[in-house]
Coordinates of C-alpha atoms in Angstrom, one line a residue:
X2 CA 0.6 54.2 -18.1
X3 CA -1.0 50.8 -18.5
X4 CA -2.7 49.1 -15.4
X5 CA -0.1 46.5 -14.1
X6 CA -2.9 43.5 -12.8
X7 CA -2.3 43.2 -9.1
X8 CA -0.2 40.0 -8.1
X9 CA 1.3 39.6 -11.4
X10 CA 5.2 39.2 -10.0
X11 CA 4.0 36.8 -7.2
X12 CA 2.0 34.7 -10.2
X13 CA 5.5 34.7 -12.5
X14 CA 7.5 33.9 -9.0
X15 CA 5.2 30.5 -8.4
X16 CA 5.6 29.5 -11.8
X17 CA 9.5 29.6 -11.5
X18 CA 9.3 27.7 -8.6
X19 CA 7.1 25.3 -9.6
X20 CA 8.9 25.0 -12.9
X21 CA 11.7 22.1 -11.6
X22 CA 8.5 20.2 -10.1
X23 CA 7.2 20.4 -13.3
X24 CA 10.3 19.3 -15.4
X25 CA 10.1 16.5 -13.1
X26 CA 6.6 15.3 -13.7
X27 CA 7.2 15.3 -17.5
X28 CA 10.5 14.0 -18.1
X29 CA 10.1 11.6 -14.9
X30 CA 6.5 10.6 -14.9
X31 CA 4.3 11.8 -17.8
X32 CA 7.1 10.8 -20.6
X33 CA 7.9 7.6 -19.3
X34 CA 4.0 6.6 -18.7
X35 CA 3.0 7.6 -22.5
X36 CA 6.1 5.7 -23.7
X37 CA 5.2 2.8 -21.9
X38 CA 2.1 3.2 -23.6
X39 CA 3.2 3.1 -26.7
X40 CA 5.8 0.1 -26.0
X41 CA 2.4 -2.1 -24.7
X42 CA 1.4 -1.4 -28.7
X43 CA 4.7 -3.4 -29.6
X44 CA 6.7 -6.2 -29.2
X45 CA 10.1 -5.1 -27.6
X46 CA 12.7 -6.5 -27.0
X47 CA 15.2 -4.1 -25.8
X48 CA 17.8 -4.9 -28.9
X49 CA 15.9 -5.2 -32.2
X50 CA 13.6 -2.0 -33.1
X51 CA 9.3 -2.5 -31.7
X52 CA 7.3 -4.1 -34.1
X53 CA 3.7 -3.0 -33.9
X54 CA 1.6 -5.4 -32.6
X55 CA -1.4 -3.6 -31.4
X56 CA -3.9 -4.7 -28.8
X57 CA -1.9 -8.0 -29.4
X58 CA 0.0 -7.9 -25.9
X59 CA -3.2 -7.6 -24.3
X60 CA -4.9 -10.4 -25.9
X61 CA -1.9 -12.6 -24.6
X62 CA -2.6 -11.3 -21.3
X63 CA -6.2 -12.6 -21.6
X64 CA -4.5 -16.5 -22.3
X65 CA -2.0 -16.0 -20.1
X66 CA -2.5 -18.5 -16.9
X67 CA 0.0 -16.6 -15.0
X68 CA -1.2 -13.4 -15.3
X69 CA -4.6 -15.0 -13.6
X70 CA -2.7 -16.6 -10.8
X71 CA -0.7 -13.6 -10.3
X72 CA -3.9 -11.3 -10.1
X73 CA -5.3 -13.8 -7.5
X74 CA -1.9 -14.6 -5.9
X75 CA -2.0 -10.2 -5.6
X76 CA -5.9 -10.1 -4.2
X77 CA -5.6 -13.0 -1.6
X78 CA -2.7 -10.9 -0.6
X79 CA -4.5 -7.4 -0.3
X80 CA -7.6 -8.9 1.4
X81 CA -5.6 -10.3 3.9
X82 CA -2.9 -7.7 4.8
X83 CA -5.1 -4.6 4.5
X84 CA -7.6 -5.1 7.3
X85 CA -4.8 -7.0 9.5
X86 CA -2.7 -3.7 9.1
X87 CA -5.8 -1.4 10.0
X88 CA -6.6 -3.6 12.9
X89 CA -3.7 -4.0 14.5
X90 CA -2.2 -0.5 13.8
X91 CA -4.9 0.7 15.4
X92 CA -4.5 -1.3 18.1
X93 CA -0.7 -0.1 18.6
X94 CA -1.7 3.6 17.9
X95 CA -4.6 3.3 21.1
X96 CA -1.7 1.9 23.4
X97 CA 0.8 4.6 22.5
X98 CA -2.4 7.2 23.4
X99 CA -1.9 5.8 26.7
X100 CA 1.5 6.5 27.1
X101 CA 2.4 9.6 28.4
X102 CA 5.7 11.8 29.8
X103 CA 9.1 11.3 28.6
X104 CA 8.0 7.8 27.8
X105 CA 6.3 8.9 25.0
X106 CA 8.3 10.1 22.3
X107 CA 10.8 6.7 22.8
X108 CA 7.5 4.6 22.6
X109 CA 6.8 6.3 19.4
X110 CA 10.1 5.7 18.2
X111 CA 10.9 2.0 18.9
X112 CA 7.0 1.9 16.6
X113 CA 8.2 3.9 13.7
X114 CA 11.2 2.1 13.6
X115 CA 10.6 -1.1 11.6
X116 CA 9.8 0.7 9.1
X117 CA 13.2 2.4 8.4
X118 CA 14.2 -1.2 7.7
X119 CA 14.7 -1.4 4.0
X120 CA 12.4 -3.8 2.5
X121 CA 15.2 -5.9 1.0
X122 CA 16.6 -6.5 4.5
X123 CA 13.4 -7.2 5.5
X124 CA 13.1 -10.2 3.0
X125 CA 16.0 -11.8 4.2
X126 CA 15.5 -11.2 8.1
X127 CA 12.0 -13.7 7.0
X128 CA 13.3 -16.0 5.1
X129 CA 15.2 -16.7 8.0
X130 CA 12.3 -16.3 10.9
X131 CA 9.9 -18.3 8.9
X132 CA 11.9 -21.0 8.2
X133 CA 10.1 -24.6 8.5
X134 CA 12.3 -26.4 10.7
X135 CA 14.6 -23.3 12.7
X136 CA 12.9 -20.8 12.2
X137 CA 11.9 -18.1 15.1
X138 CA 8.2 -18.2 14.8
X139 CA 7.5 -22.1 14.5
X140 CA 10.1 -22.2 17.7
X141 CA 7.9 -19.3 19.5
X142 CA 4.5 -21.4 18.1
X143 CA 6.1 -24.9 19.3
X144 CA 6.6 -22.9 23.1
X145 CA 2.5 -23.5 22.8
X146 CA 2.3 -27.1 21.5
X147 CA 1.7 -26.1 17.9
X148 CA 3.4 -27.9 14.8
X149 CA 4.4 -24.6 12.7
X150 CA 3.7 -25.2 8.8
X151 CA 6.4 -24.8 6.0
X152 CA 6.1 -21.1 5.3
X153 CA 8.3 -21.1 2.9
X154 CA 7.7 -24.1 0.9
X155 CA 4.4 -25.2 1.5
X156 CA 2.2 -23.7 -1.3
X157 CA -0.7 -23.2 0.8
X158 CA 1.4 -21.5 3.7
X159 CA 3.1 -19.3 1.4
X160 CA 0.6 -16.5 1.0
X161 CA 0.1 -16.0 5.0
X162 CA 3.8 -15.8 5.4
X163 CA 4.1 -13.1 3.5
X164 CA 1.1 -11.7 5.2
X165 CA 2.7 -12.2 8.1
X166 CA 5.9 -10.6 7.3
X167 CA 4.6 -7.4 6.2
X168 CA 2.9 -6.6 9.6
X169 CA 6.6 -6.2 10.1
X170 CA 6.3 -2.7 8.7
X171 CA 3.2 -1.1 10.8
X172 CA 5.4 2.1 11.6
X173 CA 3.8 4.3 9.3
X174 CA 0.2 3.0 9.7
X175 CA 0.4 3.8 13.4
X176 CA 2.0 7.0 14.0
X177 CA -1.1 8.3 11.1
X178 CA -3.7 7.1 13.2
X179 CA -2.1 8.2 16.6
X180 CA -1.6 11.9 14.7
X181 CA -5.3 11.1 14.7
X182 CA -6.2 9.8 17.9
X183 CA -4.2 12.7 19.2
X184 CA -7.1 15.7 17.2
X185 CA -10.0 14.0 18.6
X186 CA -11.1 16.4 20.8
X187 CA -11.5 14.9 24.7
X188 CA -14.7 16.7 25.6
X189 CA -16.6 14.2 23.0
X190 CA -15.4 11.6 25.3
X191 CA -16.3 13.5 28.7
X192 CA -19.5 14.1 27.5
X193 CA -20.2 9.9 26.7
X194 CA -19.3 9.2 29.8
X195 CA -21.8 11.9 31.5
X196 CA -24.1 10.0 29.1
X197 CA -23.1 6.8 30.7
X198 CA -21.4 5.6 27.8
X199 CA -18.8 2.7 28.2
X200 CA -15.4 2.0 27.0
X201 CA -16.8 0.3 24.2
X202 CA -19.6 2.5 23.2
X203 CA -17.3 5.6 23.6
X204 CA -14.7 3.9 21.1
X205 CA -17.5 3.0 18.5
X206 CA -19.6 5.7 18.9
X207 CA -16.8 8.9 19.4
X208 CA -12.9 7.8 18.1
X209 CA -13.7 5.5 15.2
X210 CA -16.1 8.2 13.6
X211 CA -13.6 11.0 14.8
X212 CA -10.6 8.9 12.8
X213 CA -12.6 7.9 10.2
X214 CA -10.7 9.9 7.6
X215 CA -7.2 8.8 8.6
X216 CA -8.7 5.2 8.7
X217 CA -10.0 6.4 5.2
X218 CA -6.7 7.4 4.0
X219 CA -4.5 4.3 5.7
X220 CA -7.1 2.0 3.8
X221 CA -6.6 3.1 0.9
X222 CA -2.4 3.6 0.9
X223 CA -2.2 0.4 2.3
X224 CA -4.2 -1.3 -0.6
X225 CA -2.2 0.6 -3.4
X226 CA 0.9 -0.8 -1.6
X227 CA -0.1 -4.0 -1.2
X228 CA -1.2 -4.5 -4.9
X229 CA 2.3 -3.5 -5.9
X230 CA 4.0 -5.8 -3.5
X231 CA 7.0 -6.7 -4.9
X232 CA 10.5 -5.7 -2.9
X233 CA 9.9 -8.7 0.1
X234 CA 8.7 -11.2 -2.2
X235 CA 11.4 -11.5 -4.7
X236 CA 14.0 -11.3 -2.2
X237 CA 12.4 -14.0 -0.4
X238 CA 11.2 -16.7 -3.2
X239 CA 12.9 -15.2 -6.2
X240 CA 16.7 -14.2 -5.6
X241 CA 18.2 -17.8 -6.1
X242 CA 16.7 -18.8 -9.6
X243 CA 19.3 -22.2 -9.7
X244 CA 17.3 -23.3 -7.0
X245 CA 14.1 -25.8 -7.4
X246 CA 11.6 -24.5 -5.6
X247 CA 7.9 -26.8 -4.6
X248 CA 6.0 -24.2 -4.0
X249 CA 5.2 -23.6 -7.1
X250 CA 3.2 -20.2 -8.6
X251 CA 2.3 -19.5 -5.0
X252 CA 4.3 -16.4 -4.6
X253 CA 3.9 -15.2 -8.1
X254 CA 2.9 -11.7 -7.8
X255 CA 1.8 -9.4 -10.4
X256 CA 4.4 -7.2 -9.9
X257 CA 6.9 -9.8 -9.6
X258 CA 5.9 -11.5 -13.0
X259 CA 5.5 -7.7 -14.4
X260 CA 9.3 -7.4 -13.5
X261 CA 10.2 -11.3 -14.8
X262 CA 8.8 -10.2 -18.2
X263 CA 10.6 -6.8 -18.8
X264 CA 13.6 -7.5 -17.0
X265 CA 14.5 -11.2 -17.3
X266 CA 12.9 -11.9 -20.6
X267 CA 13.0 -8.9 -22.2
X268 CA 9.3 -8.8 -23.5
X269 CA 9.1 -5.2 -22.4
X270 CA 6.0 -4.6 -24.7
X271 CA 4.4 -7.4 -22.6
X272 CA 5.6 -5.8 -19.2
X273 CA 4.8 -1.8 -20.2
X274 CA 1.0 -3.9 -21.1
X275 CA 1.2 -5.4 -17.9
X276 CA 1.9 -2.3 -16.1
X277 CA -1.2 -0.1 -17.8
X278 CA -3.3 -3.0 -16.3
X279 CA -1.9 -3.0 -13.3
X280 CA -2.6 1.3 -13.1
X281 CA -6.1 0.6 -14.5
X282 CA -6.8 -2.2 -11.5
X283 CA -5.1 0.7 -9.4
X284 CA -7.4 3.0 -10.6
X285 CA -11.1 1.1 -10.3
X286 CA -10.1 0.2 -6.5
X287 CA -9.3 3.7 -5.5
X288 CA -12.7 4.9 -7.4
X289 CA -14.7 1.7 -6.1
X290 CA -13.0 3.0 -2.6
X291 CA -13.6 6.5 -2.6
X292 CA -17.3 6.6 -3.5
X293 CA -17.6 3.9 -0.7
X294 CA -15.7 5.6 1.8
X295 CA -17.2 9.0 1.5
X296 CA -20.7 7.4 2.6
X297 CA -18.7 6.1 6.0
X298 CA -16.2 9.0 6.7
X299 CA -17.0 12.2 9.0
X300 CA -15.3 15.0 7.9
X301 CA -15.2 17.9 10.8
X302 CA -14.6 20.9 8.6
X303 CA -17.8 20.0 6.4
X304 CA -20.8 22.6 6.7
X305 CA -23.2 21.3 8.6
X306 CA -25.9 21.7 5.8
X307 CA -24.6 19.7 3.8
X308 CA -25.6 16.8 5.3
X309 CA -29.1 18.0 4.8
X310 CA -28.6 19.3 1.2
X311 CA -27.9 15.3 0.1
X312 CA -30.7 14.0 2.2
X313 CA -33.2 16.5 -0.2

């Protein structure tokens, strides 16, 4: 009788469930991202058949003025939002440490909360709240003798509003690093303070190198994100097209004019090119982040040697 290799049913098993995951990933994900790489080769246009173009859509891209304000529209965006979030996540996550009993767990709630608001709602609750001359926060601003701008209409206001209204969705951001705060272990801290280390010291020198990885991993998801903003935006400037609007390209996002060209003009070879630049930008940050990162982050589980294995 021939040798049956051990583990063979439990191999075929894993396979049959992984088989719908990866039906998924082909028909879903894979298919659709090497069509679109084919359409960015063409000029589509939804009703007559592609007509090969080539490298031709991203040659247009290169003359394109509105793909460069969109691309810096997108960056001011990113450089702004994603340390704000860090920050001040971390801030909420080190209050809810605090918190203990039955208090707790509703403190944690009321956090994650906002963040189960969908983002379309979202755009509307701000266009409302940022309103020049109504609005909520230039009413809570004018409580300290403080003219509010024109968030919505002044061109060079635009940008921080949005800014502003996507600290609206923290929830995520701080329950991560409270997870984290939570695993660092509380003799480090008992120890600092035998050392005669202060509040200060013990947060620099213990919890930020402790949560380094989950401030690692929030960086990074929160800059993917905000490159792909897109949801809050077009609700906000973008839903009433009648309208005249004088703030001009300052809202223009580069996933907003990515959606403009496939889905209001129908240049979908344009848009699937748009999109393949859009994965490669994608793609250098999180590389340009990662081999950054890894030179900052402490990683508990790694051996202890290896440290010393890099240094030779």
């Amino acid at each position: 009788m021939a040798h049956r290799p051990p583990g063979r049913p439990e191999t075929r098993w894993a396979y049959v469930f992984l088989l719908p995951w990866l039906i998924g990933l082909v028909l879903f994900q894979a298919g659709p991202m090497v069509a679109s790489l084919v359409l960015s080769l063409t000029d589509y246009d939804l009703i007559s058949p592609p007509k090969f173009v080539g490298l031709g859509n991203y040659a247009q891209m290169a003359q394109d003025p509105k793909v460069a304000r969109a691309i810096a529209n997108t960056a001011f965006y990113t450089v702004l939002h994603v340390p704000l979030a860090a920050v001040i996540a971390l801030a909420l996550a080190l209050m809810l440490n605090r918190v203990t009993g039955r208090a707790a767990g509703v403190f944690r709630t009321v956090f994650y909360l906002p963040s189960m608001t969908p983002y379309v709602a979202v755009g509307v609750l701000f266009l409302f709240l940022l309103n020049g001359q109504a609005g909520l926060v230039n009413q809570f601003l004018g409580l300290f003798g403080i003219d509010g701008p024109q968030w919505t209409t002044d061109p060079a206001w635009v940008k921080p509003g949005i800014v502003l209204m996507s600290l609206w969705n923290l929830g995520s951001t701080t329950i991560i690093l409270f997870a984290a705060l939570r695993n660092v272990p509380r003799e480090l801290h008992e120890a600092a303070m035998i050392d005669g280390a202060g509040a200060w010291q013990r947060f620099r020198s213990v919890t930020v190198p402790m949560i380094s990885s989950a401030l690692f991993f929030v960086v990074i998801i929160n800059t993917i994100s905000s490159v792909q903003m897109f949801d809050q935006v077009y609700t906000m400037f973008f839903g009433n097209q009648s309208a005249q609007h004088s703030y001009g390209d300052a809202a223009l996002f580069y996933v907003v004019y990515l959606f403009q060209q496939g889905f209001q003009f129908l240049h979908m070879g344009y848009a699937s090119a748009l999109a393949w630049v859009l994965f490669l930008i994608i793609l250098v940050i999180t590389v340009i982040q990662v081999k950054v990162g890894n030179r900052f982050v402490y990683y508990e589980a790694e051996p202890r040697g290896s440290t010393e294995r890099e240094s030779r």
